[in-house]
Amino acid sequence: MYYISDIIRKLMIDRGVNVTTLAHKMNLLQPTLSRKLQNKTEDYKISLLSDIIQALDCEIKIDIIDSESNKVIY
């Protein structure tokens, strides 16, 4: 199972960004972001996840997939 916090941390390593730098790019306090990333079962609002991913110079793509046909609907 993949956790969002693990994926974010891997992106941070790949991009050479630490929590302090990422928090600064997002105008968040470092302890606030650090707590989010330390909790593997943390629920992320799409808006926060989008802000994190954008600060890491990436984008999010969400597909809605029909369960029966396994085809992307939107």
PDB file of N, CA and C in Angstrom:
ATOM      1  N   MET A   1       0.840  -1.177   0.000  1.00  0.00           N
ATOM      2  CA  MET A   1       0.000   0.000   0.000  1.00  0.00           C
ATOM      3  C   MET A   1       0.888   1.243   0.000  1.00  0.00           C
ATOM      4  N   TYR A   2       0.509   2.188  -0.813  1.00  0.00           N
ATOM      5  CA  TYR A   2       1.231   3.455  -0.874  1.00  0.00           C
ATOM      6  C   TYR A   2       0.510   4.488  -0.036  1.00  0.00           C
ATOM      7  N   TYR A   3       1.265   5.243   0.717  1.00  0.00           N
ATOM      8  CA  TYR A   3       0.710   6.358   1.476  1.00  0.00           C
ATOM      9  C   TYR A   3       1.124   7.648   0.787  1.00  0.00           C
ATOM     10  N   ILE A   4       0.219   8.617   0.772  1.00  0.00           N
ATOM     11  CA  ILE A   4       0.503   9.904   0.139  1.00  0.00           C
ATOM     12  C   ILE A   4       1.756  10.527   0.747  1.00  0.00           C
ATOM     13  N   SER A   5       1.899  10.447   2.058  1.00  0.00           N
ATOM     14  CA  SER A   5       3.066  11.060   2.696  1.00  0.00           C
ATOM     15  C   SER A   5       4.371  10.432   2.200  1.00  0.00           C
ATOM     16  N   ASP A   6       4.361   9.117   1.929  1.00  0.00           N
ATOM     17  CA  ASP A   6       5.558   8.454   1.393  1.00  0.00           C
ATOM     18  C   ASP A   6       5.876   8.944  -0.019  1.00  0.00           C
ATOM     19  N   ILE A   7       4.834   9.118  -0.818  1.00  0.00           N
ATOM     20  CA  ILE A   7       5.029   9.606  -2.185  1.00  0.00           C
ATOM     21  C   ILE A   7       5.571  11.030  -2.162  1.00  0.00           C
ATOM     22  N   ILE A   8       5.013  11.861  -1.295  1.00  0.00           N
ATOM     23  CA  ILE A   8       5.486  13.245  -1.181  1.00  0.00           C
ATOM     24  C   ILE A   8       6.936  13.268  -0.737  1.00  0.00           C
ATOM     25  N   ARG A   9       7.273  12.463   0.255  1.00  0.00           N
ATOM     26  CA  ARG A   9       8.673  12.427   0.736  1.00  0.00           C
ATOM     27  C   ARG A   9       9.626  11.967  -0.371  1.00  0.00           C
ATOM     28  N   LYS A  10       9.206  10.981  -1.168  1.00  0.00           N
ATOM     29  CA  LYS A  10      10.057  10.531  -2.276  1.00  0.00           C
ATOM     30  C   LYS A  10      10.241  11.649  -3.296  1.00  0.00           C
ATOM     31  N   LEU A  11       9.162  12.357  -3.612  1.00  0.00           N
ATOM     32  CA  LEU A  11       9.268  13.500  -4.523  1.00  0.00           C
ATOM     33  C   LEU A  11      10.215  14.553  -3.960  1.00  0.00           C
ATOM     34  N   MET A  12      10.129  14.787  -2.666  1.00  0.00           N
ATOM     35  CA  MET A  12      11.009  15.767  -2.024  1.00  0.00           C
ATOM     36  C   MET A  12      12.479  15.363  -2.185  1.00  0.00           C
ATOM     37  N   ILE A  13      12.755  14.090  -1.972  1.00  0.00           N
ATOM     38  CA  ILE A  13      14.125  13.589  -2.129  1.00  0.00           C
ATOM     39  C   ILE A  13      14.566  13.729  -3.580  1.00  0.00           C
ATOM     40  N   ASP A  14      13.697  13.308  -4.501  1.00  0.00           N
ATOM     41  CA  ASP A  14      14.018  13.396  -5.930  1.00  0.00           C
ATOM     42  C   ASP A  14      14.300  14.836  -6.354  1.00  0.00           C
ATOM     43  N   ARG A  15      13.583  15.776  -5.755  1.00  0.00           N
ATOM     44  CA  ARG A  15      13.721  17.193  -6.118  1.00  0.00           C
ATOM     45  C   ARG A  15      14.757  17.921  -5.257  1.00  0.00           C
ATOM     46  N   GLY A  16      15.294  17.238  -4.251  1.00  0.00           N
ATOM     47  CA  GLY A  16      16.285  17.865  -3.377  1.00  0.00           C
ATOM     48  C   GLY A  16      15.690  18.963  -2.502  1.00  0.00           C
ATOM     49  N   VAL A  17      14.442  18.750  -2.067  1.00  0.00           N
ATOM     50  CA  VAL A  17      13.733  19.748  -1.266  1.00  0.00           C
ATOM     51  C   VAL A  17      13.509  19.190   0.130  1.00  0.00           C
ATOM     52  N   ASN A  18      13.822  19.978   1.147  1.00  0.00           N
ATOM     53  CA  ASN A  18      13.540  19.540   2.507  1.00  0.00           C
ATOM     54  C   ASN A  18      12.215  20.139   2.980  1.00  0.00           C
ATOM     55  N   VAL A  19      11.764  19.725   4.160  1.00  0.00           N
ATOM     56  CA  VAL A  19      10.467  20.166   4.675  1.00  0.00           C
ATOM     57  C   VAL A  19      10.441  21.672   4.875  1.00  0.00           C
ATOM     58  N   THR A  20      11.519  22.232   5.362  1.00  0.00           N
ATOM     59  CA  THR A  20      11.577  23.674   5.598  1.00  0.00           C
ATOM     60  C   THR A  20      11.394  24.449   4.296  1.00  0.00           C
ATOM     61  N   THR A  21      12.097  24.037   3.262  1.00  0.00           N
ATOM     62  CA  THR A  21      11.992  24.708   1.963  1.00  0.00           C
ATOM     63  C   THR A  21      10.591  24.557   1.379  1.00  0.00           C
ATOM     64  N   LEU A  22      10.044  23.352   1.457  1.00  0.00           N
ATOM     65  CA  LEU A  22       8.708  23.110   0.921  1.00  0.00           C
ATOM     66  C   LEU A  22       7.675  23.946   1.673  1.00  0.00           C
ATOM     67  N   ALA A  23       7.762  23.968   2.982  1.00  0.00           N
ATOM     68  CA  ALA A  23       6.838  24.766   3.788  1.00  0.00           C
ATOM     69  C   ALA A  23       6.939  26.244   3.412  1.00  0.00           C
ATOM     70  N   HIS A  24       8.159  26.727   3.217  1.00  0.00           N
ATOM     71  CA  HIS A  24       8.362  28.125   2.828  1.00  0.00           C
ATOM     72  C   HIS A  24       7.706  28.420   1.479  1.00  0.00           C
ATOM     73  N   LYS A  25       7.870  27.505   0.514  1.00  0.00           N
ATOM     74  CA  LYS A  25       7.251  27.685  -0.808  1.00  0.00           C
ATOM     75  C   LYS A  25       5.728  27.730  -0.716  1.00  0.00           C
ATOM     76  N   MET A  26       5.178  27.063   0.287  1.00  0.00           N
ATOM     77  CA  MET A  26       3.734  26.975   0.442  1.00  0.00           C
ATOM     78  C   MET A  26       3.179  28.006   1.425  1.00  0.00           C
ATOM     79  N   ASN A  27       4.052  28.815   1.999  1.00  0.00           N
ATOM     80  CA  ASN A  27       3.653  29.778   3.032  1.00  0.00           C
ATOM     81  C   ASN A  27       3.012  29.102   4.234  1.00  0.00           C
ATOM     82  N   LEU A  28       3.583  27.963   4.616  1.00  0.00           N
ATOM     83  CA  LEU A  28       3.154  27.231   5.811  1.00  0.00           C
ATOM     84  C   LEU A  28       4.279  27.233   6.824  1.00  0.00           C
ATOM     85  N   LEU A  29       3.928  27.018   8.079  1.00  0.00           N
ATOM     86  CA  LEU A  29       4.964  26.832   9.084  1.00  0.00           C
ATOM     87  C   LEU A  29       5.529  25.422   8.937  1.00  0.00           C
ATOM     88  N   GLN A  30       6.825  25.293   9.099  1.00  0.00           N
ATOM     89  CA  GLN A  30       7.491  23.998   8.932  1.00  0.00           C
ATOM     90  C   GLN A  30       6.914  22.929   9.853  1.00  0.00           C
ATOM     91  N   PRO A  31       6.647  23.227  11.145  1.00  0.00           N
ATOM     92  CA  PRO A  31       6.092  22.164  12.001  1.00  0.00           C
ATOM     93  C   PRO A  31       4.726  21.657  11.523  1.00  0.00           C
ATOM     94  N   THR A  32       3.925  22.533  10.948  1.00  0.00           N
ATOM     95  CA  THR A  32       2.606  22.136  10.439  1.00  0.00           C
ATOM     96  C   THR A  32       2.754  21.128   9.309  1.00  0.00           C
ATOM     97  N   LEU A  33       3.601  21.421   8.351  1.00  0.00           N
ATOM     98  CA  LEU A  33       3.823  20.511   7.232  1.00  0.00           C
ATOM     99  C   LEU A  33       4.503  19.236   7.706  1.00  0.00           C
ATOM    100  N   SER A  34       5.444  19.356   8.583  1.00  0.00           N
ATOM    101  CA  SER A  34       6.169  18.196   9.099  1.00  0.00           C
ATOM    102  C   SER A  34       5.215  17.210   9.779  1.00  0.00           C
ATOM    103  N   ARG A  35       4.289  17.721  10.580  1.00  0.00           N
ATOM    104  CA  ARG A  35       3.304  16.847  11.241  1.00  0.00           C
ATOM    105  C   ARG A  35       2.459  16.104  10.209  1.00  0.00           C
ATOM    106  N   LYS A  36       2.051  16.809   9.158  1.00  0.00           N
ATOM    107  CA  LYS A  36       1.257  16.167   8.106  1.00  0.00           C
ATOM    108  C   LYS A  36       2.030  15.016   7.475  1.00  0.00           C
ATOM    109  N   LEU A  37       3.291  15.264   7.165  1.00  0.00           N
ATOM    110  CA  LEU A  37       4.097  14.267   6.470  1.00  0.00           C
ATOM    111  C   LEU A  37       4.483  13.090   7.360  1.00  0.00           C
ATOM    112  N   GLN A  38       4.541  13.303   8.663  1.00  0.00           N
ATOM    113  CA  GLN A  38       4.929  12.229   9.578  1.00  0.00           C
ATOM    114  C   GLN A  38       3.806  11.233   9.831  1.00  0.00           C
ATOM    115  N   ASN A  39       2.569  11.666   9.658  1.00  0.00           N
ATOM    116  CA  ASN A  39       1.421  10.801   9.909  1.00  0.00           C
ATOM    117  C   ASN A  39       1.037  10.083   8.615  1.00  0.00           C
ATOM    118  N   LYS A  40       1.396   8.811   8.502  1.00  0.00           N
ATOM    119  CA  LYS A  40       1.154   8.055   7.271  1.00  0.00           C
ATOM    120  C   LYS A  40      -0.328   7.926   6.938  1.00  0.00           C
ATOM    121  N   THR A  41      -1.189   7.925   7.933  1.00  0.00           N
ATOM    122  CA  THR A  41      -2.616   7.740   7.672  1.00  0.00           C
ATOM    123  C   THR A  41      -3.369   9.065   7.596  1.00  0.00           C
ATOM    124  N   GLU A  42      -2.635  10.165   7.521  1.00  0.00           N
ATOM    125  CA  GLU A  42      -3.248  11.497   7.431  1.00  0.00           C
ATOM    126  C   GLU A  42      -4.101  11.611   6.175  1.00  0.00           C
ATOM    127  N   ASP A  43      -5.289  12.165   6.341  1.00  0.00           N
ATOM    128  CA  ASP A  43      -6.140  12.471   5.186  1.00  0.00           C
ATOM    129  C   ASP A  43      -5.737  13.832   4.646  1.00  0.00           C
ATOM    130  N   TYR A  44      -5.566  13.917   3.349  1.00  0.00           N
ATOM    131  CA  TYR A  44      -5.187  15.174   2.703  1.00  0.00           C
ATOM    132  C   TYR A  44      -6.379  15.718   1.930  1.00  0.00           C
ATOM    133  N   LYS A  45      -6.675  16.983   2.124  1.00  0.00           N
ATOM    134  CA  LYS A  45      -7.653  17.627   1.255  1.00  0.00           C
ATOM    135  C   LYS A  45      -6.995  17.775  -0.110  1.00  0.00           C
ATOM    136  N   ILE A  46      -7.796  17.699  -1.140  1.00  0.00           N
ATOM    137  CA  ILE A  46      -7.254  17.817  -2.495  1.00  0.00           C
ATOM    138  C   ILE A  46      -6.544  19.158  -2.662  1.00  0.00           C
ATOM    139  N   SER A  47      -7.073  20.206  -2.066  1.00  0.00           N
ATOM    140  CA  SER A  47      -6.453  21.529  -2.197  1.00  0.00           C
ATOM    141  C   SER A  47      -5.050  21.547  -1.588  1.00  0.00           C
ATOM    142  N   LEU A  48      -4.871  20.934  -0.413  1.00  0.00           N
ATOM    143  CA  LEU A  48      -3.540  20.891   0.210  1.00  0.00           C
ATOM    144  C   LEU A  48      -2.601  20.017  -0.613  1.00  0.00           C
ATOM    145  N   LEU A  49      -3.087  18.866  -1.038  1.00  0.00           N
ATOM    146  CA  LEU A  49      -2.259  17.980  -1.852  1.00  0.00           C
ATOM    147  C   LEU A  49      -1.834  18.685  -3.132  1.00  0.00           C
ATOM    148  N   SER A  50      -2.747  19.394  -3.745  1.00  0.00           N
ATOM    149  CA  SER A  50      -2.439  20.142  -4.960  1.00  0.00           C
ATOM    150  C   SER A  50      -1.368  21.203  -4.687  1.00  0.00           C
ATOM    151  N   ASP A  51      -1.485  21.907  -3.570  1.00  0.00           N
ATOM    152  CA  ASP A  51      -0.482  22.928  -3.207  1.00  0.00           C
ATOM    153  C   ASP A  51       0.896  22.305  -3.000  1.00  0.00           C
ATOM    154  N   ILE A  52       0.938  21.164  -2.327  1.00  0.00           N
ATOM    155  CA  ILE A  52       2.211  20.485  -2.090  1.00  0.00           C
ATOM    156  C   ILE A  52       2.839  20.059  -3.409  1.00  0.00           C
ATOM    157  N   ILE A  53       2.040  19.416  -4.249  1.00  0.00           N
ATOM    158  CA  ILE A  53       2.550  18.902  -5.518  1.00  0.00           C
ATOM    159  C   ILE A  53       3.005  20.043  -6.425  1.00  0.00           C
ATOM    160  N   GLN A  54       2.251  21.139  -6.458  1.00  0.00           N
ATOM    161  CA  GLN A  54       2.651  22.296  -7.261  1.00  0.00           C
ATOM    162  C   GLN A  54       3.947  22.902  -6.736  1.00  0.00           C
ATOM    163  N   ALA A  55       4.109  22.942  -5.425  1.00  0.00           N
ATOM    164  CA  ALA A  55       5.344  23.470  -4.836  1.00  0.00           C
ATOM    165  C   ALA A  55       6.541  22.586  -5.183  1.00  0.00           C
ATOM    166  N   LEU A  56       6.280  21.333  -5.519  1.00  0.00           N
ATOM    167  CA  LEU A  56       7.336  20.403  -5.943  1.00  0.00           C
ATOM    168  C   LEU A  56       7.462  20.361  -7.468  1.00  0.00           C
ATOM    169  N   ASP A  57       6.854  21.333  -8.131  1.00  0.00           N
ATOM    170  CA  ASP A  57       6.906  21.455  -9.596  1.00  0.00           C
ATOM    171  C   ASP A  57       6.359  20.225 -10.319  1.00  0.00           C
ATOM    172  N   CYS A  58       5.241  19.712  -9.801  1.00  0.00           N
ATOM    173  CA  CYS A  58       4.545  18.587 -10.426  1.00  0.00           C
ATOM    174  C   CYS A  58       3.067  18.950 -10.542  1.00  0.00           C
ATOM    175  N   GLU A  59       2.287  18.076 -11.159  1.00  0.00           N
ATOM    176  CA  GLU A  59       0.841  18.256 -11.222  1.00  0.00           C
ATOM    177  C   GLU A  59       0.158  16.963 -10.822  1.00  0.00           C
ATOM    178  N   ILE A  60      -1.096  17.098 -10.467  1.00  0.00           N
ATOM    179  CA  ILE A  60      -1.910  15.939 -10.114  1.00  0.00           C
ATOM    180  C   ILE A  60      -2.892  15.689 -11.256  1.00  0.00           C
ATOM    181  N   LYS A  61      -3.081  14.444 -11.573  1.00  0.00           N
ATOM    182  CA  LYS A  61      -4.093  14.063 -12.544  1.00  0.00           C
ATOM    183  C   LYS A  61      -5.014  13.056 -11.867  1.00  0.00           C
ATOM    184  N   ILE A  62      -6.300  13.357 -11.873  1.00  0.00           N
ATOM    185  CA  ILE A  62      -7.279  12.466 -11.262  1.00  0.00           C
ATOM    186  C   ILE A  62      -8.203  11.967 -12.360  1.00  0.00           C
ATOM    187  N   ASP A  63      -8.318  10.662 -12.463  1.00  0.00           N
ATOM    188  CA  ASP A  63      -9.221  10.058 -13.433  1.00  0.00           C
ATOM    189  C   ASP A  63     -10.389   9.419 -12.686  1.00  0.00           C
ATOM    190  N   ILE A  64     -11.578   9.548 -13.260  1.00  0.00           N
ATOM    191  CA  ILE A  64     -12.738   8.839 -12.744  1.00  0.00           C
ATOM    192  C   ILE A  64     -12.954   7.653 -13.674  1.00  0.00           C
ATOM    193  N   ILE A  65     -12.910   6.458 -13.080  1.00  0.00           N
ATOM    194  CA  ILE A  65     -12.921   5.225 -13.862  1.00  0.00           C
ATOM    195  C   ILE A  65     -14.191   4.434 -13.555  1.00  0.00           C
ATOM    196  N   ASP A  66     -14.881   4.005 -14.610  1.00  0.00           N
ATOM    197  CA  ASP A  66     -16.062   3.170 -14.468  1.00  0.00           C
ATOM    198  C   ASP A  66     -15.641   1.799 -13.937  1.00  0.00           C
ATOM    199  N   SER A  67     -16.277   1.362 -12.867  1.00  0.00           N
ATOM    200  CA  SER A  67     -15.903   0.093 -12.232  1.00  0.00           C
ATOM    201  C   SER A  67     -16.162  -1.119 -13.118  1.00  0.00           C
ATOM    202  N   GLU A  68     -17.221  -1.081 -13.872  1.00  0.00           N
ATOM    203  CA  GLU A  68     -17.566  -2.239 -14.701  1.00  0.00           C
ATOM    204  C   GLU A  68     -16.675  -2.369 -15.930  1.00  0.00           C
ATOM    205  N   SER A  69     -16.498  -1.262 -16.646  1.00  0.00           N
ATOM    206  CA  SER A  69     -15.734  -1.333 -17.901  1.00  0.00           C
ATOM    207  C   SER A  69     -14.248  -1.028 -17.701  1.00  0.00           C
ATOM    208  N   ASN A  70     -13.920  -0.480 -16.540  1.00  0.00           N
ATOM    209  CA  ASN A  70     -12.539  -0.086 -16.236  1.00  0.00           C
ATOM    210  C   ASN A  70     -12.026   0.994 -17.196  1.00  0.00           C
ATOM    211  N   LYS A  71     -12.965   1.767 -17.767  1.00  0.00           N
ATOM    212  CA  LYS A  71     -12.596   2.838 -18.681  1.00  0.00           C
ATOM    213  C   LYS A  71     -12.659   4.183 -17.971  1.00  0.00           C
ATOM    214  N   VAL A  72     -11.788   5.083 -18.377  1.00  0.00           N
ATOM    215  CA  VAL A  72     -11.780   6.435 -17.833  1.00  0.00           C
ATOM    216  C   VAL A  72     -13.013   7.172 -18.346  1.00  0.00           C
ATOM    217  N   ILE A  73     -13.795   7.695 -17.435  1.00  0.00           N
ATOM    218  CA  ILE A  73     -14.987   8.453 -17.798  1.00  0.00           C
ATOM    219  C   ILE A  73     -14.644   9.941 -17.894  1.00  0.00           C
ATOM    220  N   TYR A  74     -13.944  10.441 -16.917  1.00  0.00           N
ATOM    221  CA  TYR A  74     -13.543  11.861 -16.877  1.00  0.00           C
ATOM    222  C   TYR A  74     -12.107  11.940 -16.417  1.00  0.00           C
TER     223      TYR A  74
END
